[in-house]
Short mmCIF file of C-alpha atoms in Angstrom, two decimals:
data_model
loop_
_atom_site.label_atom_id
_atom_site.label_comp_id
_atom_site.label_asym_id
_atom_site.label_seq_id
_atom_site.Cartn_x
_atom_site.Cartn_y
_atom_site.Cartn_z
CA MET A 1 9.14 -55.87 -41.03
CA PHE A 2 8.31 -57.89 -44.13
CA LYS A 3 10.51 -55.75 -46.36
CA THR A 4 13.56 -56.40 -44.25
CA SER A 5 12.94 -60.17 -44.04
CA LEU A 6 12.22 -60.30 -47.78
CA PHE A 7 15.51 -58.52 -48.54
CA LEU A 8 17.41 -61.06 -46.53
CA LEU A 9 15.76 -63.84 -48.48
CA LEU A 10 16.55 -62.32 -51.79
CA PHE A 11 20.13 -61.71 -50.74
CA ALA A 12 20.47 -65.45 -50.32
CA PHE A 13 19.40 -65.96 -53.99
CA SER A 14 22.41 -63.87 -55.13
CA PHE A 15 24.79 -66.69 -54.30
CA PRO A 16 25.63 -69.42 -56.79
CA ARG A 17 23.29 -72.35 -56.72
CA GLY A 18 26.14 -74.89 -56.37
CA PHE A 19 25.98 -75.12 -52.56
CA SER A 20 24.37 -78.05 -50.93
CA GLN A 21 22.51 -76.18 -48.03
CA CYS A 22 18.79 -75.53 -48.60
CA LEU A 23 17.54 -71.93 -48.70
CA THR A 24 16.29 -70.73 -45.20
CA PRO A 25 12.57 -69.87 -44.98
CA LEU A 26 11.35 -66.64 -43.43
CA PRO A 27 9.74 -67.01 -40.07
CA PRO A 28 5.94 -66.72 -40.03
CA PRO A 29 4.35 -63.49 -38.73
CA ALA A 30 2.63 -63.87 -35.23
CA CYS A 31 -1.14 -64.30 -34.86
CA ALA A 32 -2.18 -62.22 -31.88
CA GLY A 33 -5.85 -62.16 -32.78
CA THR A 34 -5.96 -58.40 -33.41
CA GLU A 35 -4.63 -58.18 -36.84
CA PRO A 36 -6.66 -57.20 -40.06
CA LEU A 37 -8.85 -60.13 -41.07
CA LEU A 38 -9.19 -61.59 -44.52
CA VAL A 39 -12.50 -60.97 -46.26
CA ASP A 40 -14.04 -63.32 -48.80
CA ASN A 41 -13.56 -62.37 -52.46
CA GLU A 42 -10.77 -60.00 -51.55
CA THR A 43 -7.76 -58.87 -53.70
CA LEU A 44 -4.57 -58.29 -51.67
CA ALA A 45 -2.49 -55.64 -53.41
CA ALA A 46 1.22 -54.91 -52.60
CA GLY A 47 1.59 -53.56 -49.04
CA THR A 48 -1.50 -55.25 -47.78
CA THR A 49 -1.34 -58.06 -45.30
CA ARG A 50 -4.38 -60.06 -44.06
CA TRP A 51 -4.75 -62.83 -41.43
CA TYR A 52 -7.08 -65.71 -41.14
CA TYR A 53 -7.84 -67.23 -37.79
CA GLY A 54 -11.01 -68.77 -36.21
CA ALA A 55 -13.38 -71.63 -37.10
CA THR A 56 -12.69 -73.86 -40.06
CA THR A 57 -13.94 -71.82 -43.12
CA THR A 58 -14.30 -72.18 -46.86
CA MET A 59 -14.22 -68.89 -48.84
CA ASN A 60 -15.17 -68.37 -52.44
CA SER A 61 -12.15 -66.53 -53.87
CA LEU A 62 -8.94 -64.77 -53.10
CA THR A 63 -6.50 -62.99 -55.38
CA LEU A 64 -2.89 -62.22 -54.24
CA ASP A 65 -1.63 -59.34 -56.33
CA GLY A 66 1.50 -58.47 -54.40
CA GLY A 67 -0.06 -58.65 -50.87
CA THR A 68 0.53 -61.14 -47.98
CA LEU A 69 -1.69 -63.84 -46.47
CA VAL A 70 -1.08 -65.22 -43.05
CA VAL A 71 -3.07 -68.35 -42.23
CA CYS A 72 -3.49 -69.16 -38.56
CA GLY A 73 -6.44 -71.52 -38.63
CA ASP A 74 -8.04 -73.99 -41.06
CA LEU A 75 -8.90 -72.14 -44.33
CA THR A 76 -9.99 -73.33 -47.76
CA ILE A 77 -10.20 -71.10 -50.83
CA ASP A 78 -12.34 -72.36 -53.61
CA LYS A 79 -11.05 -69.99 -56.37
CA PHE A 80 -7.51 -68.93 -55.66
CA PHE A 81 -5.33 -66.66 -57.93
CA MET A 82 -1.76 -65.59 -57.29
CA ASN A 83 -0.07 -63.02 -59.53
CA SER A 84 2.52 -62.21 -56.90
CA GLY A 85 2.82 -61.89 -53.07
CA SER A 86 3.55 -64.08 -50.08
CA ILE A 87 1.71 -66.82 -48.08
CA TYR A 88 2.58 -67.98 -44.56
CA VAL A 89 0.87 -71.11 -43.18
CA ARG A 90 1.69 -71.09 -39.42
CA PRO A 91 2.43 -74.17 -37.39
CA GLY A 92 -0.81 -75.94 -36.48
CA ALA A 93 -2.66 -74.19 -39.33
CA ARG A 94 -4.08 -75.66 -42.56
CA PHE A 95 -4.55 -73.98 -45.91
CA VAL A 96 -6.31 -75.63 -48.79
CA ILE A 97 -6.18 -74.25 -52.42
CA SER A 98 -9.14 -75.91 -53.98
CA SER A 99 -9.76 -77.04 -57.57
CA GLY A 100 -12.65 -74.67 -57.74
CA ILE A 101 -11.71 -73.03 -61.12
CA GLY A 102 -10.49 -76.33 -62.64
CA ALA A 103 -7.16 -74.92 -64.00
CA GLY A 104 -3.62 -75.25 -62.68
CA LEU A 105 -2.00 -72.56 -60.47
CA ILE A 106 0.80 -70.85 -62.43
CA LEU A 107 3.31 -68.62 -60.71
CA ARG A 108 5.66 -66.40 -62.79
CA GLY A 109 7.91 -64.76 -60.10
CA ASP A 110 7.73 -62.56 -57.06
CA SER A 111 5.78 -65.37 -55.35
CA TYR A 112 6.70 -66.87 -52.00
CA ILE A 113 4.98 -69.71 -50.07
CA PHE A 114 6.23 -70.60 -46.63
CA ASN A 115 4.41 -73.59 -45.09
CA TYR A 116 4.99 -74.41 -41.45
CA GLY A 117 1.66 -76.29 -41.08
CA VAL A 118 -0.36 -78.19 -43.64
CA LEU A 119 -0.62 -76.88 -47.16
CA GLU A 120 -2.90 -78.90 -49.60
CA ILE A 121 -2.97 -77.82 -53.32
CA GLN A 122 -5.70 -79.50 -55.29
CA ARG A 123 -4.46 -78.25 -58.65
CA ASN A 124 -1.44 -78.76 -60.67
CA LEU A 125 1.28 -76.15 -59.71
CA SER A 126 3.61 -74.68 -62.27
CA PHE A 127 6.61 -72.30 -61.87
CA ASP A 128 6.75 -70.81 -65.38
CA PRO A 129 9.08 -68.19 -66.99
CA GLY A 130 8.79 -64.70 -65.74
CA ALA A 131 10.68 -64.90 -62.42
CA THR A 132 14.01 -63.04 -61.94
CA ALA A 133 16.97 -63.38 -59.67
CA ASP A 134 15.50 -60.64 -57.38
CA LYS A 135 11.82 -61.82 -57.86
CA PRO A 136 11.87 -65.59 -57.82
CA SER A 137 9.17 -68.16 -57.34
CA VAL A 138 9.75 -69.96 -54.06
CA LEU A 139 7.88 -72.73 -52.25
CA ILE A 140 9.36 -73.92 -49.00
CA ASN A 141 7.99 -76.70 -46.74
CA ALA A 142 9.60 -74.95 -43.85
CA SER A 143 9.83 -77.31 -40.85
CA THR A 144 10.24 -80.92 -39.93
CA THR A 145 6.48 -81.00 -38.97
CA ALA A 146 5.32 -79.25 -42.16
CA MET A 147 3.08 -81.24 -44.59
CA LEU A 148 2.65 -80.44 -48.20
CA LYS A 149 -0.14 -82.47 -49.99
CA MET A 150 -0.37 -82.63 -53.82
CA SER A 151 -1.05 -86.30 -53.91
CA ASN A 152 -3.00 -86.33 -57.16
CA GLN A 153 -1.25 -83.26 -58.83
CA TYR A 154 1.82 -82.47 -60.81
CA PHE A 155 4.46 -79.83 -59.67
CA VAL A 156 6.35 -78.44 -62.61
CA ILE A 157 9.41 -76.19 -62.57
CA ASN A 158 10.20 -74.50 -65.87
CA ASP A 159 12.10 -71.36 -64.90
CA PRO A 160 15.68 -70.78 -63.82
CA TYR A 161 14.71 -68.63 -60.86
CA SER A 162 12.21 -71.06 -59.26
CA TYR A 163 12.91 -73.15 -56.16
CA PHE A 164 11.32 -75.82 -53.97
CA VAL A 165 12.70 -76.68 -50.55
CA ASN A 166 11.36 -79.53 -48.42
CA HIS A 167 12.31 -79.83 -44.70
CA GLY A 168 9.23 -81.85 -43.81
CA LYS A 169 6.91 -84.21 -45.67
CA ALA A 170 5.72 -83.71 -49.22
CA GLU A 171 3.51 -85.86 -51.47
CA PHE A 172 2.94 -85.29 -55.23
CA TRP A 173 1.60 -87.38 -58.11
CA GLY A 174 4.58 -86.22 -60.11
CA ILE A 175 7.46 -83.77 -60.15
CA ILE A 176 8.67 -82.40 -63.53
CA THR A 177 11.77 -80.21 -64.09
CA ASP A 178 11.54 -78.85 -67.55
CA PRO A 179 14.46 -77.48 -69.67
CA ASN A 180 14.20 -73.93 -68.22
CA SER A 181 14.82 -75.13 -64.61
CA SER A 182 18.24 -74.79 -63.01
CA ALA A 183 20.71 -76.79 -61.01
CA GLY A 184 19.71 -76.90 -57.31
CA ALA A 185 16.09 -75.98 -58.11
CA LEU A 186 14.93 -78.62 -55.60
CA CYS A 187 16.58 -79.07 -52.22
CA PHE A 188 15.61 -81.66 -49.60
CA GLY A 189 16.69 -81.02 -46.00
CA ASP A 190 18.01 -83.75 -43.65
CA GLY A 191 15.26 -86.10 -42.58
CA SER A 192 12.74 -84.79 -45.02
CA PHE A 193 10.39 -87.14 -46.89
CA THR A 194 9.22 -86.69 -50.53
CA ARG A 195 7.00 -89.08 -52.31
CA MET A 196 5.93 -89.09 -55.89
CA ALA A 197 4.55 -91.62 -58.41
CA VAL A 198 6.19 -89.91 -61.47
CA LEU A 199 9.64 -88.09 -61.65
CA ILE A 200 10.71 -86.39 -64.92
CA ASN A 201 14.07 -84.57 -64.83
CA LYS A 202 15.27 -82.85 -67.94
CA VAL A 203 18.12 -80.82 -66.50
CA ALA A 204 21.30 -82.08 -64.70
CA ASP A 205 21.78 -81.49 -60.94
CA THR A 206 18.34 -80.01 -60.22
CA TYR A 207 18.11 -82.07 -57.06
CA SER A 208 20.35 -81.46 -54.00
#
Protein backbone atom coordinates (compact mmCIF):
# COMPACT_ATOMS: atom_id res chain seq x y z
CA MET A 1 0.00 0.00 0.00
CA PHE A 2 2.74 2.45 0.98
CA LYS A 3 4.88 1.55 -2.07
CA THR A 4 2.04 2.37 -4.50
CA SER A 5 1.27 5.68 -2.81
CA LEU A 6 4.94 6.62 -2.65
CA PHE A 7 5.33 5.89 -6.36
CA LEU A 8 2.50 8.28 -7.14
CA LEU A 9 4.15 10.97 -5.03
CA LEU A 10 7.51 10.51 -6.71
CA PHE A 11 5.83 10.57 -10.14
CA ALA A 12 4.60 14.07 -9.29
CA PHE A 13 8.20 15.20 -8.73
CA SER A 14 9.12 14.24 -12.31
CA PHE A 15 7.26 17.28 -13.69
CA PRO A 16 8.98 20.67 -14.06
CA ARG A 17 8.80 22.86 -10.98
CA GLY A 18 7.31 25.82 -12.87
CA PHE A 19 3.66 25.01 -12.16
CA SER A 20 1.80 26.89 -9.45
CA GLN A 21 -0.20 24.06 -7.87
CA CYS A 22 1.29 22.64 -4.68
CA LEU A 23 2.32 19.00 -4.39
CA THR A 24 -0.46 16.71 -3.18
CA PRO A 25 0.22 14.98 0.16
CA LEU A 26 -0.29 11.26 0.64
CA PRO A 27 -3.32 10.35 2.79
CA PRO A 28 -2.46 9.15 6.30
CA PRO A 29 -2.79 5.43 7.10
CA ALA A 30 -5.74 4.48 9.30
CA CYS A 31 -5.46 3.86 13.03
CA ALA A 32 -7.64 0.87 13.85
CA GLY A 33 -6.03 0.19 17.22
CA THR A 34 -4.71 -3.20 16.16
CA GLU A 35 -1.52 -2.21 14.34
CA PRO A 36 2.07 -2.85 15.55
CA LEU A 37 2.90 -0.30 18.25
CA LEU A 38 5.98 1.88 18.51
CA VAL A 39 8.45 0.86 21.24
CA ASP A 40 10.76 3.31 23.01
CA ASN A 41 14.38 3.44 21.72
CA GLU A 42 13.38 1.65 18.53
CA THR A 43 15.02 1.91 15.09
CA LEU A 44 12.58 1.58 12.18
CA ALA A 45 14.29 0.07 9.15
CA ALA A 46 12.92 0.07 5.60
CA GLY A 47 9.74 -1.99 5.31
CA THR A 48 8.86 -1.49 8.99
CA THR A 49 5.81 0.57 10.06
CA ARG A 50 4.88 1.40 13.64
CA TRP A 51 1.86 3.23 15.05
CA TYR A 52 1.47 5.30 18.19
CA TYR A 53 -1.92 5.73 19.85
CA GLY A 54 -3.01 5.95 23.46
CA ALA A 55 -2.28 8.31 26.35
CA THR A 56 -0.01 11.34 26.02
CA THR A 57 3.54 9.94 26.15
CA THR A 58 7.17 11.05 26.01
CA MET A 59 9.66 8.49 24.70
CA ASN A 60 13.42 8.67 25.01
CA SER A 61 14.53 8.04 21.43
CA LEU A 62 13.49 6.98 17.94
CA THR A 63 15.52 6.49 14.76
CA LEU A 64 13.89 6.35 11.33
CA ASP A 65 16.19 4.44 9.01
CA GLY A 66 13.83 3.94 6.08
CA GLY A 67 10.78 2.94 8.13
CA THR A 68 7.41 4.61 8.69
CA LEU A 69 5.88 6.19 11.79
CA VAL A 70 2.13 6.83 12.06
CA VAL A 71 1.12 9.10 14.95
CA CYS A 72 -2.50 8.71 16.09
CA GLY A 73 -2.22 10.25 19.58
CA ASP A 74 -0.03 12.74 21.47
CA LEU A 75 3.61 11.67 21.24
CA THR A 76 6.88 13.43 22.15
CA ILE A 77 10.28 12.01 21.22
CA ASP A 78 13.18 13.41 23.26
CA LYS A 79 16.00 12.23 20.96
CA PHE A 80 14.82 11.88 17.37
CA PHE A 81 16.96 10.87 14.37
CA MET A 82 15.82 10.54 10.75
CA ASN A 83 18.16 9.12 8.13
CA SER A 84 15.26 8.37 5.77
CA GLY A 85 11.66 7.21 5.97
CA SER A 86 8.15 8.61 6.38
CA ILE A 87 6.11 10.25 9.13
CA TYR A 88 2.33 10.66 9.13
CA VAL A 89 0.68 12.80 11.82
CA ARG A 90 -3.03 12.05 11.63
CA PRO A 91 -5.85 14.59 12.12
CA GLY A 92 -6.30 15.27 15.84
CA ALA A 93 -2.85 13.85 16.66
CA ARG A 94 0.21 15.70 17.94
CA PHE A 95 3.87 14.85 17.38
CA VAL A 96 6.67 16.75 19.12
CA ILE A 97 10.32 16.40 18.11
CA SER A 98 12.07 17.64 21.23
CA SER A 99 15.40 19.43 21.55
CA GLY A 100 16.74 16.54 23.62
CA ILE A 101 20.02 16.12 21.73
CA GLY A 102 20.56 19.84 21.30
CA ALA A 103 21.49 19.69 17.59
CA GLY A 104 19.45 20.49 14.52
CA LEU A 105 17.53 17.89 12.51
CA ILE A 106 19.18 17.42 9.10
CA LEU A 107 17.47 15.52 6.27
CA ARG A 108 19.40 14.48 3.16
CA GLY A 109 16.76 12.86 0.99
CA ASP A 110 14.33 9.94 0.92
CA SER A 111 12.47 11.64 3.80
CA TYR A 112 8.75 12.46 3.84
CA ILE A 113 6.74 14.19 6.57
CA PHE A 114 2.97 14.57 6.14
CA ASN A 115 1.26 16.53 8.91
CA TYR A 116 -2.54 16.48 9.20
CA GLY A 117 -2.57 17.33 12.92
CA VAL A 118 -0.06 19.25 15.04
CA LEU A 119 3.66 18.90 14.38
CA GLU A 120 6.05 20.71 16.71
CA ILE A 121 9.78 20.70 15.95
CA GLN A 122 11.89 22.16 18.75
CA ARG A 123 15.15 22.07 16.77
CA ASN A 124 16.37 23.82 13.64
CA LEU A 125 15.39 21.83 10.54
CA SER A 126 17.66 21.66 7.48
CA PHE A 127 17.13 20.03 4.10
CA ASP A 128 20.75 19.53 3.01
CA PRO A 129 22.33 18.14 -0.19
CA GLY A 130 21.93 14.41 -0.70
CA ALA A 131 18.36 14.23 -1.99
CA THR A 132 17.63 13.20 -5.59
CA ALA A 133 14.70 13.56 -7.95
CA ASP A 134 13.37 10.12 -6.97
CA LYS A 135 14.38 10.42 -3.29
CA PRO A 136 13.56 14.01 -2.27
CA SER A 137 13.11 15.62 1.14
CA VAL A 138 9.48 16.63 1.61
CA LEU A 139 7.56 18.37 4.40
CA ILE A 140 3.86 18.95 3.79
CA ASN A 141 1.48 20.65 6.20
CA ALA A 142 -1.26 18.68 4.58
CA SER A 143 -4.68 20.14 5.46
CA THR A 144 -6.35 23.45 6.28
CA THR A 145 -6.50 22.41 9.97
CA ALA A 146 -2.87 21.25 10.17
CA MET A 147 -0.49 23.21 12.40
CA LEU A 148 3.31 23.25 12.13
CA LYS A 149 5.11 24.90 15.05
CA MET A 150 8.76 25.94 14.78
CA SER A 151 8.25 29.30 16.45
CA ASN A 152 11.80 29.60 17.83
CA GLN A 153 13.62 27.64 15.12
CA TYR A 154 15.03 28.10 11.64
CA PHE A 155 13.98 26.07 8.61
CA VAL A 156 16.70 25.91 5.94
CA ILE A 157 16.44 24.52 2.41
CA ASN A 158 19.81 24.01 0.72
CA ASP A 159 19.07 21.25 -1.78
CA PRO A 160 17.45 21.31 -5.25
CA TYR A 161 15.21 18.31 -4.48
CA SER A 162 13.74 19.53 -1.20
CA TYR A 163 10.22 20.93 -0.82
CA PHE A 164 7.93 22.48 1.76
CA VAL A 165 4.17 22.80 1.19
CA ASN A 166 1.80 24.58 3.55
CA HIS A 167 -1.95 24.11 3.29
CA GLY A 168 -2.63 25.04 6.93
CA LYS A 169 -0.83 27.16 9.52
CA ALA A 170 2.92 27.27 10.02
CA GLU A 171 5.09 29.33 12.37
CA PHE A 172 8.89 29.67 12.19
CA TRP A 173 11.48 31.97 13.65
CA GLY A 174 13.00 32.08 10.19
CA ILE A 175 12.98 30.48 6.73
CA ILE A 176 16.23 30.43 4.73
CA THR A 177 16.51 29.29 1.12
CA ASP A 178 20.22 28.87 0.42
CA PRO A 179 21.90 28.77 -3.03
CA ASN A 180 21.29 25.06 -3.65
CA SER A 181 17.50 25.38 -3.30
CA SER A 182 15.33 25.48 -6.42
CA ALA A 183 12.44 27.44 -7.89
CA GLY A 184 9.14 26.32 -6.39
CA ALA A 185 10.80 24.81 -3.31
CA LEU A 186 8.10 26.39 -1.11
CA CYS A 187 4.45 26.33 -2.08
CA PHE A 188 1.62 27.91 -0.09
CA GLY A 189 -1.93 26.73 -0.71
CA ASP A 190 -5.00 28.93 -0.87
CA GLY A 191 -5.95 30.25 2.57
CA SER A 192 -2.76 29.00 4.21
CA PHE A 193 -0.98 31.05 6.88
CA THR A 194 2.80 31.24 7.28
CA ARG A 195 4.52 33.42 9.87
CA MET A 196 8.22 34.07 10.42
CA ALA A 197 10.37 36.81 11.96
CA VAL A 198 13.25 36.28 9.50
CA LEU A 199 13.12 35.51 5.78
CA ILE A 200 16.34 35.04 3.78
CA ASN A 201 15.96 34.07 0.13
CA LYS A 202 19.04 33.52 -2.04
CA VAL A 203 17.39 31.93 -5.10
CA ALA A 204 14.83 33.44 -7.47
CA ASP A 205 11.27 32.10 -7.53
CA THR A 206 11.63 29.73 -4.59
CA TYR A 207 8.15 30.74 -3.34
CA SER A 208 4.90 29.95 -5.16
